[in-house]
CSV table of C-alpha atoms and ligand atoms in Angstrom, one decimal:
chain,number,residue,atom,x,y,z
M,28,MET,CA,167.6,66.7,61.9
M,29,PRO,CA,170.5,67.4,62.4
M,30,GLU,CA,171.8,64.5,62.0
M,31,LEU,CA,175.9,63.5,61.7
M,32,PRO,CA,176.9,65.8,59.2
M,33,GLU,CA,175.3,69.2,60.3
M,34,VAL,CA,177.0,67.9,64.3
M,35,GLU,CA,179.7,67.1,62.6
M,36,THR,CA,180.2,71.0,60.9
M,37,MET,CA,179.2,72.1,64.0
M,38,ARG,CA,182.1,70.2,66.0
M,39,ARG,CA,184.5,71.9,63.3
M,40,GLY,CA,183.5,75.3,63.9
M,41,VAL,CA,183.4,75.2,67.6
M,42,ALA,CA,187.0,73.7,67.5
M,43,ALA,CA,187.7,77.4,67.8
M,44,ALA,CA,187.1,77.5,71.4
M,45,ILE,CA,189.7,75.1,72.2
M,46,GLY,CA,192.3,76.5,74.6
M,47,ALA,CA,189.9,78.6,75.8
M,48,THR,CA,189.3,79.4,79.9
M,49,ILE,CA,185.8,79.3,80.4
M,50,THR,CA,185.1,83.1,82.2
M,51,ARG,CA,181.5,82.9,82.5
M,52,VAL,CA,178.5,80.8,82.2
M,53,GLU,CA,174.8,82.0,81.4
M,54,ARG,CA,171.6,80.7,81.2
M,55,PRO,CA,169.8,84.1,79.0
M,56,ALA,CA,165.7,84.6,80.7
M,57,CYS,CA,163.6,82.7,78.2
M,58,ARG,CA,159.8,83.0,78.3
M,59,LEU,CA,159.7,79.9,76.4
M,60,LYS,CA,159.6,76.5,77.7
M,61,PRO,CA,163.1,75.5,78.8
M,62,ILE,CA,165.8,73.2,77.6
M,63,VAL,CA,167.2,70.7,80.1
M,64,VAL,CA,170.2,72.0,81.9
M,65,ALA,CA,172.5,69.2,83.9
M,66,PRO,CA,173.5,69.8,87.0
M,67,ARG,CA,170.9,73.2,87.8
M,68,ILE,CA,173.2,76.2,86.7
M,69,ASP,CA,174.5,77.0,89.8
M,70,VAL,CA,176.5,74.3,89.9
M,71,PHE,CA,177.2,74.1,86.0
M,72,ARG,CA,178.7,77.2,86.5
M,73,ARG,CA,181.0,76.2,89.7
M,74,ARG,CA,182.2,73.2,87.7
M,75,VAL,CA,183.1,74.4,84.4
M,76,THR,CA,183.9,78.4,85.6
M,77,GLY,CA,187.4,78.5,85.0
M,78,ARG,CA,188.6,75.7,83.2
M,79,ARG,CA,189.9,74.7,80.2
M,80,ILE,CA,188.3,73.5,76.7
M,81,GLU,CA,190.6,71.1,75.9
M,82,ALA,CA,189.3,68.9,72.5
M,83,ALA,CA,185.7,68.9,70.5
M,84,ASP,CA,184.0,65.8,69.7
M,85,ARG,CA,180.5,64.5,68.4
M,86,ILE,CA,179.3,62.0,69.6
M,87,GLY,CA,177.1,60.4,67.5
M,88,LYS,CA,174.4,63.5,67.0
M,89,ARG,CA,176.1,65.3,70.4
M,90,VAL,CA,179.0,68.2,70.3
M,91,SER,CA,181.1,67.4,73.2
M,92,LEU,CA,183.5,70.0,74.8
M,93,ARG,CA,186.0,68.4,76.8
M,94,LEU,CA,187.6,70.2,80.2
M,95,ASP,CA,190.9,70.0,81.4
M,96,THR,CA,189.1,68.2,85.0
M,97,GLY,CA,188.4,65.3,82.5
M,98,ALA,CA,184.6,66.0,82.3
M,99,ALA,CA,183.2,67.8,79.3
M,100,ILE,CA,180.0,69.7,78.1
M,101,VAL,CA,178.1,67.8,75.7
M,102,PHE,CA,175.4,69.7,73.7
M,103,GLU,CA,172.4,68.0,72.0
M,104,PRO,CA,170.7,69.5,69.7
M,105,ARG,CA,167.8,67.1,68.6
M,106,MET,CA,165.7,69.3,66.6
M,107,THR,CA,166.4,72.8,66.4
M,108,GLY,CA,169.4,73.0,68.7
M,109,LEU,CA,172.5,75.0,67.3
M,110,VAL,CA,175.8,75.5,68.6
M,111,LEU,CA,177.9,79.0,67.5
M,112,LEU,CA,180.8,80.6,67.9
M,113,ALA,CA,179.0,84.1,66.0
M,114,GLU,CA,174.8,85.5,66.9
M,115,PRO,CA,172.4,83.2,66.8
M,116,PRO,CA,169.5,83.8,64.6
M,117,ASP,CA,167.9,85.4,67.2
M,118,VAL,CA,167.8,86.5,71.1
M,119,GLU,CA,164.5,84.5,71.8
M,120,HIS,CA,165.7,81.1,71.2
M,121,LEU,CA,169.2,81.6,72.6
M,122,ARG,CA,169.1,79.0,76.0
M,123,PHE,CA,173.0,79.0,77.3
M,124,ARG,CA,176.2,81.3,76.8
M,125,LEU,CA,179.9,80.8,77.6
M,126,THR,CA,182.2,83.2,77.6
M,127,LEU,CA,185.6,82.4,77.2
M,128,SER,CA,188.9,83.7,77.1
M,129,GLY,CA,192.7,82.7,75.3
M,130,ALA,CA,191.6,81.6,72.4
M,131,GLU,CA,190.1,82.4,69.1
M,132,ALA,CA,186.5,81.9,69.4
M,133,GLU,CA,185.1,84.9,72.2
M,134,GLN,CA,181.7,83.3,73.2
M,135,LEU,CA,180.0,79.7,72.5
M,136,TRP,CA,175.9,80.0,72.1
M,137,PHE,CA,173.5,77.1,72.4
M,138,TRP,CA,170.4,78.2,70.2
M,139,ASP,CA,167.3,76.2,70.0
M,140,ARG,CA,164.3,77.3,68.4
M,141,ARG,CA,161.9,74.0,70.0
M,142,GLY,CA,164.1,73.7,73.2
M,143,LEU,CA,164.3,69.9,73.0
M,144,GLY,CA,167.6,70.0,73.0
M,145,SER,CA,169.8,69.9,76.0
M,146,VAL,CA,173.2,70.8,77.8
M,147,ARG,CA,174.8,68.5,80.2
M,148,LEU,CA,178.0,68.3,82.0
M,149,VAL,CA,179.0,64.8,82.0
M,150,ALA,CA,181.7,63.5,84.4
M,151,PRO,CA,184.1,60.9,83.0
M,152,GLU,CA,182.0,58.1,85.7
M,153,GLN,CA,178.7,59.3,84.0
M,154,TRP,CA,180.2,58.6,80.2
M,155,ASP,CA,179.0,54.7,80.0
M,156,ASP,CA,175.6,55.2,81.5
M,157,LEU,CA,174.7,58.0,78.6
M,158,TYR,CA,176.8,57.4,75.8
M,159,GLY,CA,178.8,54.1,76.1
M,160,PRO,CA,178.2,51.0,73.9
M,161,GLY,CA,175.0,49.9,75.7
M,162,LYS,CA,173.3,53.2,74.5
M,163,LEU,CA,174.9,54.1,71.2
M,164,GLY,CA,176.4,51.9,68.6
M,165,PRO,CA,179.7,52.7,66.7
M,166,ASP,CA,180.2,55.9,64.7
M,167,ALA,CA,178.4,55.7,61.0
M,168,LEU,CA,181.7,57.3,59.7
M,169,THR,CA,183.6,54.7,61.0
M,170,ILE,CA,181.7,51.5,61.9
M,171,GLY,CA,183.2,48.8,59.3
M,172,LEU,CA,181.3,46.0,57.3
M,173,PRO,CA,181.5,43.3,59.2
M,174,GLN,CA,180.4,44.9,62.6
M,175,LEU,CA,177.3,47.0,60.3
M,176,GLN,CA,176.6,43.8,59.5
M,177,GLU,CA,176.6,42.1,62.6
M,178,ARG,CA,174.9,44.6,64.4
M,179,LEU,CA,171.5,44.8,62.0
M,180,SER,CA,171.6,41.8,59.8
M,181,THR,CA,169.6,39.3,62.5
M,182,SER,CA,166.6,42.3,62.5
M,183,ARG,CA,163.4,41.9,61.6
M,184,ARG,CA,162.9,45.7,61.3
M,185,ALA,CA,162.6,47.2,57.5
M,186,ILE,CA,166.7,48.7,56.5
M,187,LYS,CA,165.4,52.3,57.2
M,188,VAL,CA,164.2,51.9,60.7
M,189,ALA,CA,167.3,49.7,61.6
M,190,LEU,CA,169.4,52.6,60.1
M,191,LEU,CA,167.5,54.9,62.6
M,192,ASP,CA,167.9,53.4,66.1
M,193,GLN,CA,171.1,55.0,67.7
M,194,ARG,CA,172.1,51.8,69.3
M,195,ALA,CA,172.9,50.2,66.6
M,196,VAL,CA,174.8,52.9,64.7
M,197,ALA,CA,175.5,55.9,66.0
M,198,GLY,CA,175.2,59.5,63.8
M,199,ILE,CA,172.2,58.6,61.0
M,200,GLY,CA,168.7,60.0,60.9
M,201,ASN,CA,165.4,60.3,58.8
M,202,LEU,CA,166.8,61.9,55.7
M,203,TYR,CA,170.4,60.8,55.2
M,204,ALA,CA,168.8,56.9,55.5
M,205,SER,CA,166.7,58.0,52.8
M,206,GLU,CA,169.9,59.1,50.6
M,207,ILE,CA,171.6,56.5,51.7
M,208,LEU,CA,169.6,53.7,50.6
M,209,ASN,CA,169.4,55.2,47.2
M,210,VAL,CA,173.0,55.5,47.3
M,211,ALA,CA,173.4,52.0,47.5
M,212,GLN,CA,170.1,50.6,45.4
M,213,VAL,CA,168.8,48.9,48.7
M,214,HIS,CA,164.7,49.6,49.0
M,215,PRO,CA,164.0,50.7,52.7
M,216,ALA,CA,161.5,48.4,53.4
M,217,LEU,CA,163.4,45.2,53.0
M,218,PRO,CA,163.6,43.6,56.2
M,219,CYS,CA,167.5,43.7,57.2
M,220,GLY,CA,167.6,39.6,57.3
M,221,ARG,CA,167.1,39.6,53.6
M,222,LEU,CA,170.0,42.3,52.7
M,223,THR,CA,172.2,39.9,50.2
M,224,ARG,CA,175.8,40.1,51.3
M,225,ASN,CA,176.3,42.4,48.1
M,226,ALA,CA,173.8,44.7,49.7
M,227,TRP,CA,175.5,45.3,53.0
M,228,GLN,CA,178.5,46.1,51.0
M,229,ARG,CA,177.1,49.1,48.9
M,230,LEU,CA,175.0,50.1,51.7
M,231,HIS,CA,178.3,50.8,53.8
M,232,LYS,CA,179.8,52.1,51.1
M,233,ALA,CA,177.1,54.4,50.5
M,234,ILE,CA,176.8,55.3,54.4
M,235,ARG,CA,180.4,56.7,54.1
M,236,VAL,CA,180.3,58.1,50.3
M,237,VAL,CA,176.9,60.0,51.6
M,238,LEU,CA,177.9,61.2,55.4
M,239,GLU,CA,181.4,62.5,53.4
M,240,GLU,CA,179.7,64.3,50.5
M,241,ALA,CA,177.4,66.0,53.3
M,242,ILE,CA,179.9,67.4,55.1
M,243,HIS,CA,182.0,68.7,52.8
M,244,CYS,CA,178.8,70.6,51.8
M,245,GLU,CA,178.4,71.6,55.3
M,246,GLY,CA,175.0,69.9,56.6
M,247,SER,CA,171.8,70.6,55.2
M,248,THR,CA,169.7,73.5,55.5
M,249,LEU,CA,165.8,72.7,54.4
M,250,SER,CA,163.2,74.7,54.0
M,251,ASP,CA,162.3,75.5,57.4
M,252,GLY,CA,166.0,77.5,57.7
M,253,THR,CA,166.8,76.4,60.6
M,254,TYR,CA,169.9,74.5,60.7
M,255,ARG,CA,173.2,76.5,60.4
M,256,ASN,CA,176.7,76.2,61.0
M,257,ALA,CA,178.5,77.3,64.1
M,258,LEU,CA,178.8,81.1,62.0
M,259,ASN,CA,175.0,81.0,61.3
M,260,ASP,CA,175.4,80.3,57.8
M,261,PRO,CA,173.1,77.5,56.0
M,262,GLY,CA,174.8,74.3,54.4
M,263,GLY,CA,174.8,73.5,51.5
M,264,TYR,CA,173.7,69.5,50.8
M,265,GLN,CA,170.1,70.4,50.3
M,266,ASN,CA,170.8,71.5,46.8
M,267,HIS,CA,172.6,67.8,46.3
M,268,HIS,CA,169.4,65.2,47.9
M,269,ARG,CA,168.6,62.2,45.4
M,270,VAL,CA,165.3,61.7,46.7
M,271,TYR,CA,165.3,63.1,50.0
M,272,ASP,CA,161.6,65.4,50.0
M,273,ARG,CA,161.7,65.0,46.4
M,274,ALA,CA,158.4,62.8,45.6
M,275,GLY,CA,156.8,63.5,42.5
M,276,GLN,CA,160.3,64.7,40.8
M,277,PRO,CA,163.0,62.8,39.0
M,278,CYS,CA,165.4,60.9,41.1
M,279,ARG,CA,168.6,62.6,40.6
M,280,SER,CA,170.7,58.7,40.9
M,281,CYS,CA,169.2,57.7,37.6
M,282,GLY,CA,166.9,60.3,36.4
M,283,GLN,CA,164.2,58.1,35.0
M,284,GLY,CA,162.2,56.6,38.0
M,285,ILE,CA,159.9,59.5,39.8
M,286,VAL,CA,160.8,59.6,43.2
M,287,GLN,CA,158.2,58.0,45.7
M,288,ARG,CA,157.3,58.8,49.9
M,289,LEU,CA,156.6,55.9,52.1
M,290,VAL,CA,155.3,55.9,55.7
M,291,GLN,CA,157.8,53.7,58.0
M,292,ALA,CA,157.5,54.1,61.7
M,293,GLN,CA,155.5,57.0,61.2
M,294,ARG,CA,158.3,59.0,59.4
M,295,SER,CA,158.6,60.3,55.9
M,296,THR,CA,161.0,58.3,53.7
M,297,PHE,CA,162.1,58.7,50.0
M,298,TYR,CA,162.9,56.3,47.3
M,299,CYS,CA,163.4,55.3,43.8
M,300,ARG,CA,161.8,52.5,42.6
M,301,VAL,CA,163.7,52.2,39.3
M,302,CYS,CA,166.9,52.7,41.9
M,303,GLN,CA,165.6,50.6,44.3
M,304,SER,CA,163.4,47.9,43.8
M,305,ARG,CA,162.9,45.1,45.8
F,415,LIG,ZN1,166.4,56.4,40.7
């Protein structure tokens, strides 16, 4: 968390910074463990001050602002990072700030409670090493069925665990993997090699359906309240979760099964024994 729908919501929010010129770069004093900012802030500042933001993109679970130099500022929220245009939830966890001129947005913040996120200025020649095909699979919103099957079907892992592998397919994390498998009616512990052709088709369709629904609702804000969109408002998809974090309650897909919790690769998985029988 945040996963593809939350990061896509942030990206759409910060599109208001497109066309802006960066006038100031700050790393506010923070008494907590510092996040990764690369290169060093003085070098970073020298390379981006006076430059124009030309595009706002998403790379898997990261937001990228492309500059007129061809380089990009890449924000990786990891567990608790937020890319914001509005005042952050608190100043204590404010990690990075851009002051802008010439666009609708006047400031852009990176806020991170746990501090596992990062802000990197990435030159075009570094791009492939960091985000190229060897590091990151095709995006979950656009991957084709043959590609999905080719990248996952030879894996011996359980399908739920394989879906979290960003090298295979980019953007899906722990929350949406449970939701997607529920909609696809696939048991999370089924080894990839045992999915039928029909199951791959259902899975491919469910990936897009669930992610698009979640983007439409601006992502999921869980009970810890951490995730906010670029304007510091919560998402709404948590009210539509079919199985995630609902152990012991009825499955919202079939209304009959009781949601079960299972631990796979140290992460919780939620599923319904009725819709997702092996
Ligand atoms: Zn069910």
